[in-house]
Amino acid sequence: MRNSLGRFVSEDFRPFVASNAYTNKERIRIPEKKTTNVNKVISSLREVFDRLNISDGMTLSFHHHLRDGDRVLNLVAAEIKRRNLKNMVLAPSSIFPCHSSLVELIENKNVVKIYTNYVNGAVADAISQGKLEKPLVMMTHGGRPQAIESGYLKIDVAFIACPNADSEGNGNGFAGPNACGSLGYSISDMLYADKKVVVTDHLVSKVSKREIKSEYIDYVLQVDSIGDAQKIVSGTTKITKDPIGLMIAKEAARFLDSAGYIQNGFSMQTGAGGTSLAVAHFVKEIMMKNNIKASFASGGITGYFTSMLAEGLVDRLFDVQSFDLEAVKSIGKNKNHIAISASEYANPYDDNIVNKLDFVILGATEVDLDFNVNVTTSSLGNIIGGSGGHADTAHGAKLTMIVTPLIKSRIPIVKEKVTTITTPGSDVDVIVTERGIAINPLRKDLIEKMKSSNMDIVSIEELLQRAHRITGIPAKIQFSKDIVGVVMYRDGTIIDTIYRK
Amino acid sequence: MRRSCLFIPSSNPGMLQSADIYPFDAVIFDLEDAVTMSEKESARELLKNFLSIANLKQKEIMIRINSLDNDLAMLDLDDIVSDEIDTIMLPKARVSDIVYLDKVLRQIEEKKQMTKKINIVPIIELASSLLEVEKIAAEKRVNGILLGAEDLTSDMEVSRTEEGKEIFYPRARIAMACKAFKIDAIDTPYTNVNNLEGLEKDSLVAKELGFNAKACIHPNQIDVINRIFSPTEKEILRAQKIVAAYEQEKKGAFSLDGKMIDKPIIERSLKIIAKAKKNRFVIGGK
């Protein structure tokens, strides 16, 4: 069958209808799972597997707060391999290049299905090549907690990497040798998984600021190392020095200012990307010049935002994920730097933060004439990322702005049709490129407001023409009919299907 | 009147492709130092093809050719000079070189039946050139002079410093010559591309000596240069006030806010307003 955007959806799933379709449905929540266990500390992963009887076909979950420095998923993968467990299902909130050990498990059918919100590196390549037996399910940061609390994604055992924990199972990400800040993505797993294991390399006598709560935790596994928190910092969390990126960012900030979005008490989020972060820099300059203060910033938090908090330019930070070590330092100390769960951040059925955003700045690998955005696959069809919070924030924020070069490596970013839809065009308001700005025709108010500006505002069709005048019209990529994954919108419907090349 | 002049290596297709998006006043497509010997021919070919399709929105296009002391310069001129460009930037320029270049350009313009007359911006990067800079500035096609501090200090056998004490004299002499002949004085590039504060200080020093423009080697430097070499809001408002008072008083000298205003001040105010209008920095709807 086809969904409302014309994309194929196999019969096993519900098709996407509209980004606000969830408002007609009731929130479903399975009961929270508490523990009666008392002696929780275990020093061997093997013993955890034995005690919890982890066996073929079970679903194991993980969070990705240690990003490319995570070791916990790899430790568990090694034990699955050692026991030669089969048909396992994994549900990590994201997968990074450091998790390449999963490829062998995928090839040997130890792991046959994966639910995640973002995947890149060797695992993404293996899935793109059709090696995963069952289709990959790409969720959003808000859709994952919704899927867990509703019981759609049933987790047998959640392994929660915890940089700072006590023997009762209380924990947080604020201290320890691998402090990584907020543990927001693990909260739904903690509440609703059948069994929960805190994995720590820093066991202390008492944790007072609790992100992870002992009443939900069955076991505490002490290991030498949960990873390397230095690697939570990636290149995408630094402000770009690329002149084209800076130029786009400057135009984006000018647009926001002209359209009246930078006013006292406004709220904002920038995605993880050098250009998005540069927008924050230019927004800050406008704020300082006009003596404006923001009410909050949210999402993945970087040192840039913690500095703004310290300088009094923003009242509060709602942090679902700390993107660098400056943010990690701040979250444990500043009471206005608040750790939130993924559900509080973006679950469509929760009283979420994304719905309170005035604007969000996001990136794109492709945008099409209907303003649909792809951040899941490359133009060549390889899986290279995923929504993360893209679709969630785009729906919630009053203004969704995409900042992207019009051409990357000789490939136009604006297309007639995107390869894969991650975020529906109805939730995308404006595209800012170095060669012009396009406003979604659905935003008549914004078009009217910007009429008197001297900015280079054109139709999205004109942006496409401008790209083609430089690159020519690229040949279409042919895909096979083999399905390697589905893109699950935040309400659990399928917005697109991913094919093997 | 130029403010920012961005060097782009002609051998880099990605940088050529992006040239149309930056807010420079002039672009200098470089065939000389930024291109290795093995790439000279391909860079010239690439630039020629690029110029035939480029849309640089009426920005000035300069070409830095190779110096006239080798055969490459003539190949550059034969291939590149056309109505698609505005200016030839000549390295290690002496008066005799400019006289010769003028002759060559005249021949090419006639041969190609060009509608444009190509300008020349010589680079002063030899001590001997500096000593004849007034004669260089007086040459007809010359409408600006660039200080090439790296080569000049090398010729002088002195070190280049952040402070720039060693180029105080060349800067002052070039600026004086350019002002005398009413042509652009273009300052040497600031080479630390990651230090925008340093760039700002360096640009201010040049501006205070009489330069009206500066070359740059990275697009991130353009905004600072454009800002420094544009009149400030305060300067524009003051100039507008003086001109308005002059138009009302109709006198050669009069008093405004307790200060004497006479011809040089009025002329300077008119220049500031003209510059502001050119760069779209007009305040108060004028």
PDB file of C-alpha atoms in Angstrom, chain B residues 179-280:
ATOM      1  CA  LYS B 179      45.646  59.238  -3.282  1.00  0.00           C
ATOM      2  CA  ALA B 180      47.675  61.643  -5.434  1.00  0.00           C
ATOM      3  CA  PHE B 181      46.453  59.920  -8.592  1.00  0.00           C
ATOM      4  CA  LYS B 182      42.950  59.129  -7.263  1.00  0.00           C
ATOM      5  CA  ILE B 183      43.265  55.376  -7.605  1.00  0.00           C
ATOM      6  CA  ASP B 184      42.657  52.519  -5.141  1.00  0.00           C
ATOM      7  CA  ALA B 185      45.234  51.723  -2.470  1.00  0.00           C
ATOM      8  CA  ILE B 186      44.863  48.006  -1.753  1.00  0.00           C
ATOM      9  CA  ASP B 187      46.561  46.629   1.330  1.00  0.00           C
ATOM     10  CA  THR B 188      48.454  43.347   1.524  1.00  0.00           C
ATOM     11  CA  PRO B 189      46.516  40.240   2.729  1.00  0.00           C
ATOM     12  CA  TYR B 190      46.519  39.270   6.405  1.00  0.00           C
ATOM     13  CA  THR B 191      47.678  35.686   6.278  1.00  0.00           C
ATOM     14  CA  ASN B 192      46.445  34.272   9.614  1.00  0.00           C
ATOM     15  CA  VAL B 193      42.981  33.284   8.424  1.00  0.00           C
ATOM     16  CA  ASN B 194      41.842  32.063  11.841  1.00  0.00           C
ATOM     17  CA  ASN B 195      42.518  35.387  13.578  1.00  0.00           C
ATOM     18  CA  LEU B 196      39.734  37.799  12.646  1.00  0.00           C
ATOM     19  CA  GLU B 197      40.646  40.173  15.484  1.00  0.00           C
ATOM     20  CA  GLY B 198      44.177  40.425  14.101  1.00  0.00           C
ATOM     21  CA  LEU B 199      42.715  41.055  10.652  1.00  0.00           C
ATOM     22  CA  GLU B 200      40.584  43.874  12.039  1.00  0.00           C
ATOM     23  CA  LYS B 201      43.572  45.555  13.718  1.00  0.00           C
ATOM     24  CA  ASP B 202      45.736  45.166  10.617  1.00  0.00           C
ATOM     25  CA  SER B 203      42.979  46.586   8.397  1.00  0.00           C
ATOM     26  CA  LEU B 204      42.540  49.589  10.703  1.00  0.00           C
ATOM     27  CA  VAL B 205      46.262  50.361  10.537  1.00  0.00           C
ATOM     28  CA  ALA B 206      46.092  50.317   6.732  1.00  0.00           C
ATOM     29  CA  LYS B 207      42.921  52.418   6.689  1.00  0.00           C
ATOM     30  CA  GLU B 208      44.521  55.030   8.943  1.00  0.00           C
ATOM     31  CA  LEU B 209      47.415  55.318   6.486  1.00  0.00           C
ATOM     32  CA  GLY B 210      45.060  55.956   3.570  1.00  0.00           C
ATOM     33  CA  PHE B 211      44.280  52.526   2.118  1.00  0.00           C
ATOM     34  CA  ASN B 212      40.681  52.074   0.954  1.00  0.00           C
ATOM     35  CA  ALA B 213      40.792  48.317   0.300  1.00  0.00           C
ATOM     36  CA  LYS B 214      42.485  45.111   1.339  1.00  0.00           C
ATOM     37  CA  ALA B 215      43.174  41.844  -0.418  1.00  0.00           C
ATOM     38  CA  CYS B 216      42.194  38.628   1.358  1.00  0.00           C
ATOM     39  CA  ILE B 217      42.957  34.956   1.000  1.00  0.00           C
ATOM     40  CA  HIS B 218      39.903  33.400   2.707  1.00  0.00           C
ATOM     41  CA  PRO B 219      36.190  34.133   2.276  1.00  0.00           C
ATOM     42  CA  ASN B 220      35.756  34.387   6.064  1.00  0.00           C
ATOM     43  CA  GLN B 221      37.891  37.571   5.961  1.00  0.00           C
ATOM     44  CA  ILE B 222      35.561  39.469   3.606  1.00  0.00           C
ATOM     45  CA  ASP B 223      33.016  40.723   6.133  1.00  0.00           C
ATOM     46  CA  VAL B 224      35.643  42.255   8.438  1.00  0.00           C
ATOM     47  CA  ILE B 225      37.357  44.003   5.530  1.00  0.00           C
ATOM     48  CA  ASN B 226      34.100  45.331   4.088  1.00  0.00           C
ATOM     49  CA  ARG B 227      33.137  46.662   7.498  1.00  0.00           C
ATOM     50  CA  ILE B 228      36.462  48.355   8.240  1.00  0.00           C
ATOM     51  CA  PHE B 229      36.722  49.981   4.827  1.00  0.00           C
ATOM     52  CA  SER B 230      33.132  51.233   4.839  1.00  0.00           C
ATOM     53  CA  PRO B 231      32.113  54.435   6.585  1.00  0.00           C
ATOM     54  CA  THR B 232      30.660  53.865  10.051  1.00  0.00           C
ATOM     55  CA  GLU B 233      27.064  54.733  10.899  1.00  0.00           C
ATOM     56  CA  LYS B 234      28.332  57.677  12.953  1.00  0.00           C
ATOM     57  CA  GLU B 235      30.456  58.946  10.062  1.00  0.00           C
ATOM     58  CA  ILE B 236      27.540  58.677   7.629  1.00  0.00           C
ATOM     59  CA  LEU B 237      25.130  60.507   9.942  1.00  0.00           C
ATOM     60  CA  ARG B 238      27.658  63.298  10.543  1.00  0.00           C
ATOM     61  CA  ALA B 239      28.374  63.585   6.792  1.00  0.00           C
ATOM     62  CA  GLN B 240      24.649  63.770   6.000  1.00  0.00           C
ATOM     63  CA  LYS B 241      24.230  66.501   8.597  1.00  0.00           C
ATOM     64  CA  ILE B 242      27.135  68.530   7.173  1.00  0.00           C
ATOM     65  CA  VAL B 243      25.905  68.215   3.573  1.00  0.00           C
ATOM     66  CA  ALA B 244      22.359  69.137   4.601  1.00  0.00           C
ATOM     67  CA  ALA B 245      23.668  72.213   6.460  1.00  0.00           C
ATOM     68  CA  TYR B 246      25.867  73.157   3.482  1.00  0.00           C
ATOM     69  CA  GLU B 247      22.875  72.940   1.122  1.00  0.00           C
ATOM     70  CA  GLN B 248      20.935  75.222   3.427  1.00  0.00           C
ATOM     71  CA  GLU B 249      23.719  77.726   4.176  1.00  0.00           C
ATOM     72  CA  LYS B 250      25.048  77.917   0.583  1.00  0.00           C
ATOM     73  CA  LYS B 251      28.328  79.246   1.980  1.00  0.00           C
ATOM     74  CA  GLY B 252      31.914  78.000   1.570  1.00  0.00           C
ATOM     75  CA  ALA B 253      32.434  78.078   5.315  1.00  0.00           C
ATOM     76  CA  PHE B 254      29.955  77.962   8.166  1.00  0.00           C
ATOM     77  CA  SER B 255      29.607  76.769  11.743  1.00  0.00           C
ATOM     78  CA  LEU B 256      27.889  73.510  12.753  1.00  0.00           C
ATOM     79  CA  ASP B 257      27.602  72.272  16.367  1.00  0.00           C
ATOM     80  CA  GLY B 258      30.209  74.864  17.328  1.00  0.00           C
ATOM     81  CA  LYS B 259      32.764  73.680  14.742  1.00  0.00           C
ATOM     82  CA  MET B 260      33.959  75.378  11.588  1.00  0.00           C
ATOM     83  CA  ILE B 261      32.938  73.561   8.396  1.00  0.00           C
ATOM     84  CA  ASP B 262      34.779  74.423   5.191  1.00  0.00           C
ATOM     85  CA  LYS B 263      35.494  73.030   1.740  1.00  0.00           C
ATOM     86  CA  PRO B 264      37.730  70.020   2.641  1.00  0.00           C
ATOM     87  CA  ILE B 265      35.243  68.858   5.265  1.00  0.00           C
ATOM     88  CA  ILE B 266      32.313  69.210   2.861  1.00  0.00           C
ATOM     89  CA  GLU B 267      34.220  67.291   0.183  1.00  0.00           C
ATOM     90  CA  ARG B 268      35.091  64.544   2.610  1.00  0.00           C
ATOM     91  CA  SER B 269      31.430  64.322   3.681  1.00  0.00           C
ATOM     92  CA  LEU B 270      30.320  64.001   0.060  1.00  0.00           C
ATOM     93  CA  LYS B 271      32.850  61.183  -0.425  1.00  0.00           C
ATOM     94  CA  ILE B 272      31.570  59.359   2.668  1.00  0.00           C
ATOM     95  CA  ILE B 273      27.967  59.604   1.431  1.00  0.00           C
ATOM     96  CA  ALA B 274      28.971  58.413  -2.043  1.00  0.00           C
ATOM     97  CA  LYS B 275      30.804  55.436  -0.551  1.00  0.00           C
ATOM     98  CA  ALA B 276      27.893  54.618   1.746  1.00  0.00           C
ATOM     99  CA  LYS B 277      25.446  54.726  -1.159  1.00  0.00           C
ATOM    100  CA  LYS B 278      27.649  52.465  -3.242  1.00  0.00           C
ATOM    101  CA  ASN B 279      27.768  49.926  -0.456  1.00  0.00           C
ATOM    102  CA  ARG B 280      24.071  50.322   0.389  1.00  0.00           C
TER     103      ARG B 280
END
